[in-house]
Coordinates of N, CA and C in Angstrom, one line a residue:
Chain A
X1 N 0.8 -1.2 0.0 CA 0.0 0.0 0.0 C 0.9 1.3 0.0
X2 N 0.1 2.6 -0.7 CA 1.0 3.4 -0.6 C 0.8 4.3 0.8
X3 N 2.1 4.6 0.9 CA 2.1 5.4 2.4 C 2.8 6.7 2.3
X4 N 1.8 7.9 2.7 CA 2.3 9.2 2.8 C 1.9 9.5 4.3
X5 N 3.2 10.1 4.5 CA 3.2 10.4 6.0 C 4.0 12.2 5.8
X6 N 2.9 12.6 7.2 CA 3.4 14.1 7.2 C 3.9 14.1 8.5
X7 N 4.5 15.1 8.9 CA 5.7 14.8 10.0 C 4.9 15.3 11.3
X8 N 4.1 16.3 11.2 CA 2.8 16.8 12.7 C 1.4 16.2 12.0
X9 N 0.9 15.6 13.3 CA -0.4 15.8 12.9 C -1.3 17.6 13.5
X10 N -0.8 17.5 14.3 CA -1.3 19.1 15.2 C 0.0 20.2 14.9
X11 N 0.0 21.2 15.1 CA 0.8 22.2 15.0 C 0.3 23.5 15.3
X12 N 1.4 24.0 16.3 CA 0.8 25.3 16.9 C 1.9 26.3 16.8
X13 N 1.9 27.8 15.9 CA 2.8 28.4 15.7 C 2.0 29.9 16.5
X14 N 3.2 30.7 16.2 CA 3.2 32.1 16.6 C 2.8 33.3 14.9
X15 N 2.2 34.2 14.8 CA 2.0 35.2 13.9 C 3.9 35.2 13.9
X16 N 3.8 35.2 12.3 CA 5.2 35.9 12.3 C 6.5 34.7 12.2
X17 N 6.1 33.5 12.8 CA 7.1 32.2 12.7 C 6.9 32.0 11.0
X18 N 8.3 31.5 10.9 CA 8.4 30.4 9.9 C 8.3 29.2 10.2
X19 N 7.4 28.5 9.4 CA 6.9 27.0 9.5 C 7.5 25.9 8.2
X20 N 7.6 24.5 8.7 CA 7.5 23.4 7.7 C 6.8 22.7 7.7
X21 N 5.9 22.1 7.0 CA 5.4 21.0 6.9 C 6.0 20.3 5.8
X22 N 6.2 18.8 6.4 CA 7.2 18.0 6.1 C 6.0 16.7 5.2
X23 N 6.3 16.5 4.0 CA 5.5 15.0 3.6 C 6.5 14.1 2.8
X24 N 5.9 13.1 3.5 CA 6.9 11.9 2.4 C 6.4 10.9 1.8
X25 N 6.4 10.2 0.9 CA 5.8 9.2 0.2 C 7.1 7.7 -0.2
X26 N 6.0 6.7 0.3 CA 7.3 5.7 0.2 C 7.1 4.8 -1.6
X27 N 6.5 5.4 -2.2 CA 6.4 4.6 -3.6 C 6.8 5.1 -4.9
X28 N 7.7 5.8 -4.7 CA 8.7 6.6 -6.0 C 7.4 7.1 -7.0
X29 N 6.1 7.6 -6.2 CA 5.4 9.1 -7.7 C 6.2 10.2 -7.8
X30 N 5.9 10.7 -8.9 CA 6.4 11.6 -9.5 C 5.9 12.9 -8.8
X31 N 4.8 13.0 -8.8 CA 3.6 14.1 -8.5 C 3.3 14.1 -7.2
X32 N 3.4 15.4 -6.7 CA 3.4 15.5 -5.1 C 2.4 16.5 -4.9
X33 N 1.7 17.2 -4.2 CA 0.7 18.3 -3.8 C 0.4 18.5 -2.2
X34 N -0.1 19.8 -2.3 CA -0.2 20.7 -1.4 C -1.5 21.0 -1.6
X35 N -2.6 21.0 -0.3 CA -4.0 21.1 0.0 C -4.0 21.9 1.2
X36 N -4.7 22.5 1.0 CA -5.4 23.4 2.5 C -6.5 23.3 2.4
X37 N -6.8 22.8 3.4 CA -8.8 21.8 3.7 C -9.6 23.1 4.6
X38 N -10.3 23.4 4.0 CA -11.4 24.9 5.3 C -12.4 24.7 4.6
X39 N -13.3 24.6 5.9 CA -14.9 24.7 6.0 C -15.3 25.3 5.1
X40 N -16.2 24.4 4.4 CA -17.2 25.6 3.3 C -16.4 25.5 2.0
X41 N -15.4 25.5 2.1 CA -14.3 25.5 0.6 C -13.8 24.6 -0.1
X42 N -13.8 23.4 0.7 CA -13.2 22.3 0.4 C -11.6 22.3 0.3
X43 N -11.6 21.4 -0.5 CA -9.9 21.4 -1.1 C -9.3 22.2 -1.7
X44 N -8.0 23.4 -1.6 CA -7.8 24.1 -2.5 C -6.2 23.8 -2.4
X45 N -6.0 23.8 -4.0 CA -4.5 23.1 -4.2 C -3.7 24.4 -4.0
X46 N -2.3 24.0 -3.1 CA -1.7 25.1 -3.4 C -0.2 25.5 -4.2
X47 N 0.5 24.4 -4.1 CA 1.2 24.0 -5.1 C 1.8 22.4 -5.0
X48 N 1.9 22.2 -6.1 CA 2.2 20.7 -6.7 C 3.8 20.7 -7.5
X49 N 3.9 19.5 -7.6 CA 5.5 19.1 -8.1 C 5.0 18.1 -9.0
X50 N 6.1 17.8 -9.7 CA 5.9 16.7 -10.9 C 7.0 16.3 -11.2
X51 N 8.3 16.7 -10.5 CA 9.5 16.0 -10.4 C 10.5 16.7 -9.8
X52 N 11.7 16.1 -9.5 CA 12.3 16.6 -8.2 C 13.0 18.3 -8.8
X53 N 12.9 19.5 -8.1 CA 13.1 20.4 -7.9 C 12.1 21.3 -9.2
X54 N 11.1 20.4 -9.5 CA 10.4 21.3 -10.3 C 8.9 21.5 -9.5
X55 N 8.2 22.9 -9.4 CA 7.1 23.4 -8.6 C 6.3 23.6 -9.6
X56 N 5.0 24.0 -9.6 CA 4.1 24.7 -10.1 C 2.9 25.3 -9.0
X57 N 2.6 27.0 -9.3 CA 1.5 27.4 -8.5 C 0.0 26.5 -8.3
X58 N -0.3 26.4 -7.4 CA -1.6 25.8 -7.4 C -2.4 27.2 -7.7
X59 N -4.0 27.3 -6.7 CA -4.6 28.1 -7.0 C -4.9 29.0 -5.9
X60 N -3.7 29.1 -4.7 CA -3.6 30.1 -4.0 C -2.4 29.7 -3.4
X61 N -1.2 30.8 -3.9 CA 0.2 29.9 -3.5 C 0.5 31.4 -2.7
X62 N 0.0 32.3 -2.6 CA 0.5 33.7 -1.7 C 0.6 32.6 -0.7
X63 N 1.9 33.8 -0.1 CA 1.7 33.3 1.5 C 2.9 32.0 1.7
X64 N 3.0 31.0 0.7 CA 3.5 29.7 0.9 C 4.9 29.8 0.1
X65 N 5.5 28.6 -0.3 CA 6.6 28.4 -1.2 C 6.8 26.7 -0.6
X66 N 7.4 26.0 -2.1 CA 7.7 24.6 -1.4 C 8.8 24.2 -2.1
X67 N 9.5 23.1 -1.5 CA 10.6 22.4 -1.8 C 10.6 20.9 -1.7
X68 N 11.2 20.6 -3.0 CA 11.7 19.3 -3.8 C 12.6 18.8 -4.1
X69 N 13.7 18.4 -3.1 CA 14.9 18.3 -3.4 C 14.9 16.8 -3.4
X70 N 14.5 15.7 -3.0 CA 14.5 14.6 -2.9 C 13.0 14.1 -3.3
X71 N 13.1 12.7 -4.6 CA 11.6 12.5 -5.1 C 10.4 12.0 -4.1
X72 N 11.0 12.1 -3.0 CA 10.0 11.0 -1.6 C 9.7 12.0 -0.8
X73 N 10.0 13.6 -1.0 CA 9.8 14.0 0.0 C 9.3 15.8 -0.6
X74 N 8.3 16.6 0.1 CA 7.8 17.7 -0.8 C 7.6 18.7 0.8
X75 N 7.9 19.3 0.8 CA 8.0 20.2 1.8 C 7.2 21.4 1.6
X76 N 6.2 21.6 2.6 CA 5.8 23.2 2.5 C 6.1 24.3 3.2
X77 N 6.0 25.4 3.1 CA 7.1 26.2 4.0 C 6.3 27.7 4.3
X78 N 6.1 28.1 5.6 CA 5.2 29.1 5.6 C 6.4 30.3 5.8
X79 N 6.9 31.8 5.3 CA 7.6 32.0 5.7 C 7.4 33.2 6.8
X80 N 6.5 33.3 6.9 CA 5.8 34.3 7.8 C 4.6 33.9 8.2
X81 N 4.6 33.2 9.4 CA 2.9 32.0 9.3 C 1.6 34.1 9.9
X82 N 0.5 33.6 9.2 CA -0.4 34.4 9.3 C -1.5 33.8 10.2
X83 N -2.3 34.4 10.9 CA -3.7 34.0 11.7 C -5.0 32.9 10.3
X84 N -4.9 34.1 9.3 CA -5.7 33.3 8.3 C -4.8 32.1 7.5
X85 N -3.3 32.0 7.8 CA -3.1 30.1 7.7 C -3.2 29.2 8.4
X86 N -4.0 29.5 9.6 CA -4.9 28.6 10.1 C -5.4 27.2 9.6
X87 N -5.3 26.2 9.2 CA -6.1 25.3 8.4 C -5.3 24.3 8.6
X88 N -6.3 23.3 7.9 CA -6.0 21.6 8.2 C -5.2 21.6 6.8
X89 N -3.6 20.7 6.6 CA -2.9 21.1 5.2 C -2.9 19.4 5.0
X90 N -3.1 19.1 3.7 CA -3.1 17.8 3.4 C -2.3 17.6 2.4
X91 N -1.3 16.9 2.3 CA -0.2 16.5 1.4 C -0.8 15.1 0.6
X92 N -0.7 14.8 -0.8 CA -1.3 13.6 -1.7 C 0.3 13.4 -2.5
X93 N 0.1 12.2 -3.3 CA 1.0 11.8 -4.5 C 0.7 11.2 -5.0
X94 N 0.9 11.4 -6.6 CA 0.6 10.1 -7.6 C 1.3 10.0 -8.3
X95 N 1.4 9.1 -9.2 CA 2.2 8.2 -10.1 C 2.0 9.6 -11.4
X96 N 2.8 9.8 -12.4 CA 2.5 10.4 -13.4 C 1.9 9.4 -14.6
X97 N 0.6 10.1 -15.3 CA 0.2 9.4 -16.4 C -1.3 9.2 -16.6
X98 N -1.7 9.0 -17.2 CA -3.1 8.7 -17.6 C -3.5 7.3 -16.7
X99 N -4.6 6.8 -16.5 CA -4.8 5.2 -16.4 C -5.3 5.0 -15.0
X100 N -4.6 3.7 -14.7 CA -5.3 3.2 -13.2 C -4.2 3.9 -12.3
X101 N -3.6 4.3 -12.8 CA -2.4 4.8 -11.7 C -2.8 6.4 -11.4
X102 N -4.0 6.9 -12.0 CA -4.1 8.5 -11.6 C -5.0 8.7 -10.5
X103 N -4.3 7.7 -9.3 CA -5.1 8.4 -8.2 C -4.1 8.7 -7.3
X104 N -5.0 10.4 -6.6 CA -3.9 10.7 -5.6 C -4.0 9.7 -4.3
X105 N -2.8 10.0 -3.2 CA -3.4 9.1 -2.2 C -2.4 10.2 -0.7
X106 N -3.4 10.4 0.0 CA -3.2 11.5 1.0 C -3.2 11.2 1.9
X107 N -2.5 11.5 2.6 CA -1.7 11.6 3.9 C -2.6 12.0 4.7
X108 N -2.4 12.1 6.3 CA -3.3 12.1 7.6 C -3.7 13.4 7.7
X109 N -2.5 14.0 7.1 CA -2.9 16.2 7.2 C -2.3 16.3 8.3
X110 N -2.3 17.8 8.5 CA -1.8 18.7 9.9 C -2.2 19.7 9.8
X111 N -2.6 19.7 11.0 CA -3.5 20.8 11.7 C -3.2 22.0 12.0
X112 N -2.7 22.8 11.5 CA -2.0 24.5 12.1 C -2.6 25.4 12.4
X113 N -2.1 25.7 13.5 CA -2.9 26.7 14.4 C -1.8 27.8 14.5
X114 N -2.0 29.2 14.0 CA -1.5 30.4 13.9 C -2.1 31.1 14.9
X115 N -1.0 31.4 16.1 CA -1.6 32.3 17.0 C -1.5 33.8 16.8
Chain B
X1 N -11.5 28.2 -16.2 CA -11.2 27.0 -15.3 C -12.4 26.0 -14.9
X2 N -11.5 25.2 -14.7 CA -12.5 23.8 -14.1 C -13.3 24.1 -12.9
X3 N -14.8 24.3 -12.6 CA -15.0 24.2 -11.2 C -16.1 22.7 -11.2
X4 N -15.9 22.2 -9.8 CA -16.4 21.4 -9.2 C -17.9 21.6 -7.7
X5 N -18.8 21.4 -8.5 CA -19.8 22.0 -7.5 C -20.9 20.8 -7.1
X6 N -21.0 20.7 -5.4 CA -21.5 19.8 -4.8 C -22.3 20.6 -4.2
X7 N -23.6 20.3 -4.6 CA -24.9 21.4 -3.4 C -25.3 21.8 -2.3
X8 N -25.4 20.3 -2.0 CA -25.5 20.0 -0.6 C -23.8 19.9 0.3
X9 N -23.9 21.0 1.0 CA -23.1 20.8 2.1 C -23.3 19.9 3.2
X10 N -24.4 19.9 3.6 CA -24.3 18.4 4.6 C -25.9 17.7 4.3
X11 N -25.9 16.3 4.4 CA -26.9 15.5 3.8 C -27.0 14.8 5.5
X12 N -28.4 15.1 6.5 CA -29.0 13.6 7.0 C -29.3 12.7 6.2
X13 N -28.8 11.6 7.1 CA -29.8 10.6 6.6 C -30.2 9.6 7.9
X14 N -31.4 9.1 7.8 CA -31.9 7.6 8.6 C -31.0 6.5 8.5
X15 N -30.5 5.8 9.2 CA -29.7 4.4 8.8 C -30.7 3.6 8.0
X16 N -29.9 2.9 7.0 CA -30.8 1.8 6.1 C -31.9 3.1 5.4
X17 N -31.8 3.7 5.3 CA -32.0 5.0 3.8 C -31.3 4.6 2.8
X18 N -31.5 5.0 1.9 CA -30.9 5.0 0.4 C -30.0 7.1 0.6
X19 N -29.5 7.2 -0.2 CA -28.7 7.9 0.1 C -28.2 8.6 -1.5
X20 N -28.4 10.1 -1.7 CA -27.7 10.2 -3.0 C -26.5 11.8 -2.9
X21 N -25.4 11.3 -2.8 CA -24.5 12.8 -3.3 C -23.9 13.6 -4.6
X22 N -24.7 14.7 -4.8 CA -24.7 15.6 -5.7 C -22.8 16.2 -6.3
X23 N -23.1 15.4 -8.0 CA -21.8 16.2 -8.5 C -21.9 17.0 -9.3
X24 N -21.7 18.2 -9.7 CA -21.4 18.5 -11.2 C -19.9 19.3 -11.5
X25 N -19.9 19.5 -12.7 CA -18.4 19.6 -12.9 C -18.1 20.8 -14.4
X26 N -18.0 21.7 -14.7 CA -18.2 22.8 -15.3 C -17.1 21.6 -17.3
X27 N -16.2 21.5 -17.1 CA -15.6 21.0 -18.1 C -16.8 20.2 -19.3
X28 N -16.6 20.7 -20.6 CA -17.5 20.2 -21.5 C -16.2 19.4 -22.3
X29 N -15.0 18.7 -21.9 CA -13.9 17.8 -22.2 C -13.9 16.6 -21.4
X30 N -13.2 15.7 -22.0 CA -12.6 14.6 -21.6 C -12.5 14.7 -20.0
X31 N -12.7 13.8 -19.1 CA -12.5 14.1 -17.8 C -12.2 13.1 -17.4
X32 N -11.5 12.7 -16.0 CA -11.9 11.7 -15.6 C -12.2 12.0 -14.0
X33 N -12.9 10.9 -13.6 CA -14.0 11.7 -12.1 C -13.3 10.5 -11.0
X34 N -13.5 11.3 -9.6 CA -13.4 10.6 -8.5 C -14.3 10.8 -7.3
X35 N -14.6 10.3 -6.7 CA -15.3 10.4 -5.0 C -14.3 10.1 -3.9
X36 N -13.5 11.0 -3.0 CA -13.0 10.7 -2.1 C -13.8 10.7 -0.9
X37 N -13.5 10.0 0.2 CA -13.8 9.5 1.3 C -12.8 10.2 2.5
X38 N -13.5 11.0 3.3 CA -12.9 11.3 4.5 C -13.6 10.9 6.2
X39 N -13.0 9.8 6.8 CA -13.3 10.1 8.2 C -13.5 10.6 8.8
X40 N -14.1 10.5 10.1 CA -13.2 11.5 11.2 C -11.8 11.4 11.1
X41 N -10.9 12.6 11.8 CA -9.7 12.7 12.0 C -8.7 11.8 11.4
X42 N -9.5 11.7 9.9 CA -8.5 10.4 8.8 C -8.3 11.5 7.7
X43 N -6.9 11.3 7.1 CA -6.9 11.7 5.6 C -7.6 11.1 4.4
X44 N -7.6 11.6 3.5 CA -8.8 11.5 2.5 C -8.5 9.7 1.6
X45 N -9.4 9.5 1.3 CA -9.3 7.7 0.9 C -10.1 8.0 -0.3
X46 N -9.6 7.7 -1.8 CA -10.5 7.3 -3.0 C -11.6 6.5 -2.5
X47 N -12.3 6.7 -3.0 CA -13.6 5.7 -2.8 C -14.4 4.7 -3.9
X48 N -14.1 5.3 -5.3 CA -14.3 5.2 -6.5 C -13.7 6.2 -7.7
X49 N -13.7 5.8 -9.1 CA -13.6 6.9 -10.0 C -13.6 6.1 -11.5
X50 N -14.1 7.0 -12.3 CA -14.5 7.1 -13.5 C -13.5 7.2 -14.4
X51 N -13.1 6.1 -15.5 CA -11.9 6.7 -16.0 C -12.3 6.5 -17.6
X52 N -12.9 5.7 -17.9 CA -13.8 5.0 -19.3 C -14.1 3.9 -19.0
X53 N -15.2 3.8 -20.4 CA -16.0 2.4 -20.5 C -16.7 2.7 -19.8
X54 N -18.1 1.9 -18.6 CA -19.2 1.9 -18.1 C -19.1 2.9 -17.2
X55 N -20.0 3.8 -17.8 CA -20.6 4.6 -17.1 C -21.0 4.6 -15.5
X56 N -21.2 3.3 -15.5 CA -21.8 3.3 -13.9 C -20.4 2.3 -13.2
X57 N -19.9 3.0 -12.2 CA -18.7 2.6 -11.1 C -18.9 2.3 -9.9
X58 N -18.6 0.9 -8.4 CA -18.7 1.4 -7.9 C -17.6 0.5 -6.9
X59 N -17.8 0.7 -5.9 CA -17.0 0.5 -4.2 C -17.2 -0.5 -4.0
X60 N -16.2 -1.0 -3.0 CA -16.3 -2.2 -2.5 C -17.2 -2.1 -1.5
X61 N -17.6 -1.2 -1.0 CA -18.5 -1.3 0.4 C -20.0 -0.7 0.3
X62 N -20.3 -0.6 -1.1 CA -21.9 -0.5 -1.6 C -22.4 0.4 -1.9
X63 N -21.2 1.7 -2.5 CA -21.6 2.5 -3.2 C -21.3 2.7 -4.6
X64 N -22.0 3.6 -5.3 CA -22.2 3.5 -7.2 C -22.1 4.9 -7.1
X65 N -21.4 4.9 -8.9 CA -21.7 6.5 -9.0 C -21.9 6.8 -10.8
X66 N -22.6 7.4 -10.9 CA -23.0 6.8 -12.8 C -22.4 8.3 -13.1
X67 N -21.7 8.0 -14.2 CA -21.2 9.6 -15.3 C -21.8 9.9 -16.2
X68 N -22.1 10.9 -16.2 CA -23.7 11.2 -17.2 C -23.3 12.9 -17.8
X69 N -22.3 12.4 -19.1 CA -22.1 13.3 -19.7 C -22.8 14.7 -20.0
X70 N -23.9 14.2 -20.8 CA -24.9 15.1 -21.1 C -25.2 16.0 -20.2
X71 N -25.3 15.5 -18.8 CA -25.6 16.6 -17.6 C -24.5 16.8 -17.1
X72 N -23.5 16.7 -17.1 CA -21.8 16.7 -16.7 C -21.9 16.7 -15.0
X73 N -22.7 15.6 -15.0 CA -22.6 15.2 -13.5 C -22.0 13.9 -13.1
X74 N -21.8 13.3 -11.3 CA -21.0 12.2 -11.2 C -21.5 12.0 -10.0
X75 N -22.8 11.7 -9.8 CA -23.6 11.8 -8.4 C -22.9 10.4 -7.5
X76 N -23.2 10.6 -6.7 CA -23.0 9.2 -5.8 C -23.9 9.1 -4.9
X77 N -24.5 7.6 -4.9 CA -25.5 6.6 -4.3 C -25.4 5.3 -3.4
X78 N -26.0 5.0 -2.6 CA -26.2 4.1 -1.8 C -27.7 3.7 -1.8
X79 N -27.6 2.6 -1.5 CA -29.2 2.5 -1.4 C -29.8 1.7 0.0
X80 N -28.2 1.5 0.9 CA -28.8 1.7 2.4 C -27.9 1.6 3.2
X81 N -27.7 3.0 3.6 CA -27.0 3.4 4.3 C -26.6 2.7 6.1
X82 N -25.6 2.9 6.1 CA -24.7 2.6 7.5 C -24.2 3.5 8.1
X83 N -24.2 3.1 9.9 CA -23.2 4.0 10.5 C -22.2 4.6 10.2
X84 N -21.3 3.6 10.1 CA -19.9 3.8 9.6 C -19.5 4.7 8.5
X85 N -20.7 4.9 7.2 CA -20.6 5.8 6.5 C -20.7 7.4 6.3
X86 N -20.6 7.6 7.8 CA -21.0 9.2 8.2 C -19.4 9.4 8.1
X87 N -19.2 10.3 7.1 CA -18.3 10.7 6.8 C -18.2 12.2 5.9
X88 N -17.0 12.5 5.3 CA -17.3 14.0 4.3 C -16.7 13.0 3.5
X89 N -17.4 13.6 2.2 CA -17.3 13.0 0.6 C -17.3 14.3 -0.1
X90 N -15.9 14.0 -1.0 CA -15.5 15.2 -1.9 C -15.6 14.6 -3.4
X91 N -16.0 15.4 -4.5 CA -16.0 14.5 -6.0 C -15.6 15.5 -6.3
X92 N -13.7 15.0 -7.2 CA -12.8 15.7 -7.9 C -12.5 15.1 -9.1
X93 N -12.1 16.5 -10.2 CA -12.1 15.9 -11.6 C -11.2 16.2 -12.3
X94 N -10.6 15.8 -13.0 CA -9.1 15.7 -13.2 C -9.2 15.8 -15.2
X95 N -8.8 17.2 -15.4 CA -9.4 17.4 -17.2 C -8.3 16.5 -17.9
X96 N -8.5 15.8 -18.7 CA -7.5 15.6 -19.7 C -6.6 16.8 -20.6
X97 N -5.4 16.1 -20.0 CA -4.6 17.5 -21.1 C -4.4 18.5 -20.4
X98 N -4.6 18.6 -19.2 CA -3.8 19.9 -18.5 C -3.3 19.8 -17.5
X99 N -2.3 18.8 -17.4 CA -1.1 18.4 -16.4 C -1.9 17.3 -15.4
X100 N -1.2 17.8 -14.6 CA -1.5 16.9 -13.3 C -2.2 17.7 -11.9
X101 N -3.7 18.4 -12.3 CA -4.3 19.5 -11.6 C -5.4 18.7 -11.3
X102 N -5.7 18.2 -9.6 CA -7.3 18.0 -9.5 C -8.1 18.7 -9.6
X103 N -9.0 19.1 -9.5 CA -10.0 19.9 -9.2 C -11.3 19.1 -7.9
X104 N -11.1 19.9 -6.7 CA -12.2 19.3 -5.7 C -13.1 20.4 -5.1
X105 N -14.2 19.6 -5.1 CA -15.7 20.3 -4.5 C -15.1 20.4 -3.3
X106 N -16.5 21.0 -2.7 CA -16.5 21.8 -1.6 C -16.6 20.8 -0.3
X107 N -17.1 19.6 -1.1 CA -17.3 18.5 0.4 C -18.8 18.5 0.6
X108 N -19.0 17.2 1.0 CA -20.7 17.0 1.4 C -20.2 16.1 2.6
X109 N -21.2 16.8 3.3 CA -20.9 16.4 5.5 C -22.0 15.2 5.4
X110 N -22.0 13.6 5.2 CA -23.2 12.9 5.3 C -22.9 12.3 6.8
X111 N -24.2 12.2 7.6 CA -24.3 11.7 9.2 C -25.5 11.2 8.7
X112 N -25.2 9.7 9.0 CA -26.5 8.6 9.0 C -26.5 8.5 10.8
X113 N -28.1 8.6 11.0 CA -28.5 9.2 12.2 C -29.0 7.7 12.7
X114 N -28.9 6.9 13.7 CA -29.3 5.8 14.3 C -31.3 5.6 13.8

C-alpha cells in the first residue's frame, strides 16, 4: 500500500514564525501536492510538483513556497505563518500518467494553528 | 477554469435509507471523475472513479456512481445506508490534457443518524 506520512499531525505556531510541513511518500510518484482543507471551501490546491526540484502554482500559493529536493519527500514552508493560515494542510502523491495509476493518495494532514 | 460543484453541504440521513451525493463539474472535455472519502480525523481515501467504459462505477462497500455526460454530472448513491458511512465526501475531476491538476468540490458532511 501506498504510504504518505506528514511529519505533525497538530501544529501550533506564533504570527510571524516560519513554518515546515514536512511529507513523504514511500512509492517513487512523480507528483506530489499541497491542500489546505477549510470549512465551506473544500480542497484548495496550493502547489504541486511533478518531479524533483520542479514546482508549479496551485490556486492560492501567496503566502506559501515549497521544496523538492528529494523524489520521496515535498516540503511546504510558511515563511511568515499568518492568523488566516490557520487550516488543516493535506499532502497527496501520484504516479505520473493517464490510467489506473491517476489516483492521488493522501496523507493524515496537519493541523496549524497560527496564533 | 474547471470548477467542481456539490450542493448539498451536509446530507442527514436515517440508517438503512438510500442515500444520494450531488456532482457536477463545469468541463464540457474529456474528464476523468473521483469520489473521495474522508473520516473522522482520517486523511482522504479514494472511494471510486471514472476513468472510461461503463458509465456506472462502484465500491467495495456499496456505493455506485453513474457519469452522465450530457448533464456533466457524477452523483453518488447508496441504497442503504450505514453508521460507519458518516463521513465527508469530496467528487474531484481531473481534465485531460492539462497536467496533473485535480479539481475538488467543496465537500458533502453525510451523518447517517441511528
Amino acid at each position: 500500500d501506498v504510504k504518505v506520512t506528514q511529519s505533525s499531525r497538530y501544529l501550533v505556531k506564533r504570527t510571524g514564525e516560519k513554518v515546515f510541513l514536512e511529507c513523504v511518500q514511500d512509492m517513487d510518484h512523480e507528483n506530489m501536492f499541497w491542500y489546505r482543507q477549510d470549512p465551506g471551501l473544500g480542497l484548495r490546491l496550493i502547489y504541486f510538483s511533478y518531479d524533483v526540484k520542479m514546482k508549479e502554482k496551485g490556486d492560492i500559493p501567496e503566502g506559501y513556497s515549497v521544496s523538492r529536493e528529494k523524489k520521496e519527500r515535498f516540503s511546504l514552508i510558511l515563511e511568515s505563518a499568518s492568523t488566516n493560515q490557520t487550516s488543516m494542510y493535506l499532502c497527496a502523491s501520484s504516479l505520473r500518467g493517464m490510467g489506473l495509476t491517476d489516483t492521488q493518495y493522501f496523507g493524515p494532514g496537519t493541523r496549524l494553528t497560527v496564533l | 477554469a474547471q470548477s467542481v460543484t456539490q450542493l448539498d453541504s451536509q446530507v442527514p440521513v436515517f440508517e438503512e435509507a438510500p442515500v444520494e451525493l450531488r456532482c457536477n463539474y463545469s468541463s464540457s472535455v474529456s474528464v476523468y471523475l473521483f469520489w473521495y472519502v474522508q473520516y473522522p480525523n482520517q486523511g482522504l481515501q479514494l472511494l471510486l472513479k471514472y476513468l472510461s467504459g461503463s458509465t456506472l462505477v462502484e465500491s467495495i462497500n456499496g456505493f455506485e456512481a453513474e457519469f452522465n455526460k450530457s448533464q456533466t454530472s457524477f452523483h453518488l448513491r447508496k441504497p442503504s445506508v450505514h453508521i460507519s458511512d458518516t463521513a465527508e465526501y469530496f467528487c474531484a475531476v481531473r481534465v485531460l490534457n492539462t497536467g496533473n491538476q485535480f479539481y475538488f468540490g467543496t465537500g458533502t458532511s453525510l451523518t447517517v443518524i441511528p
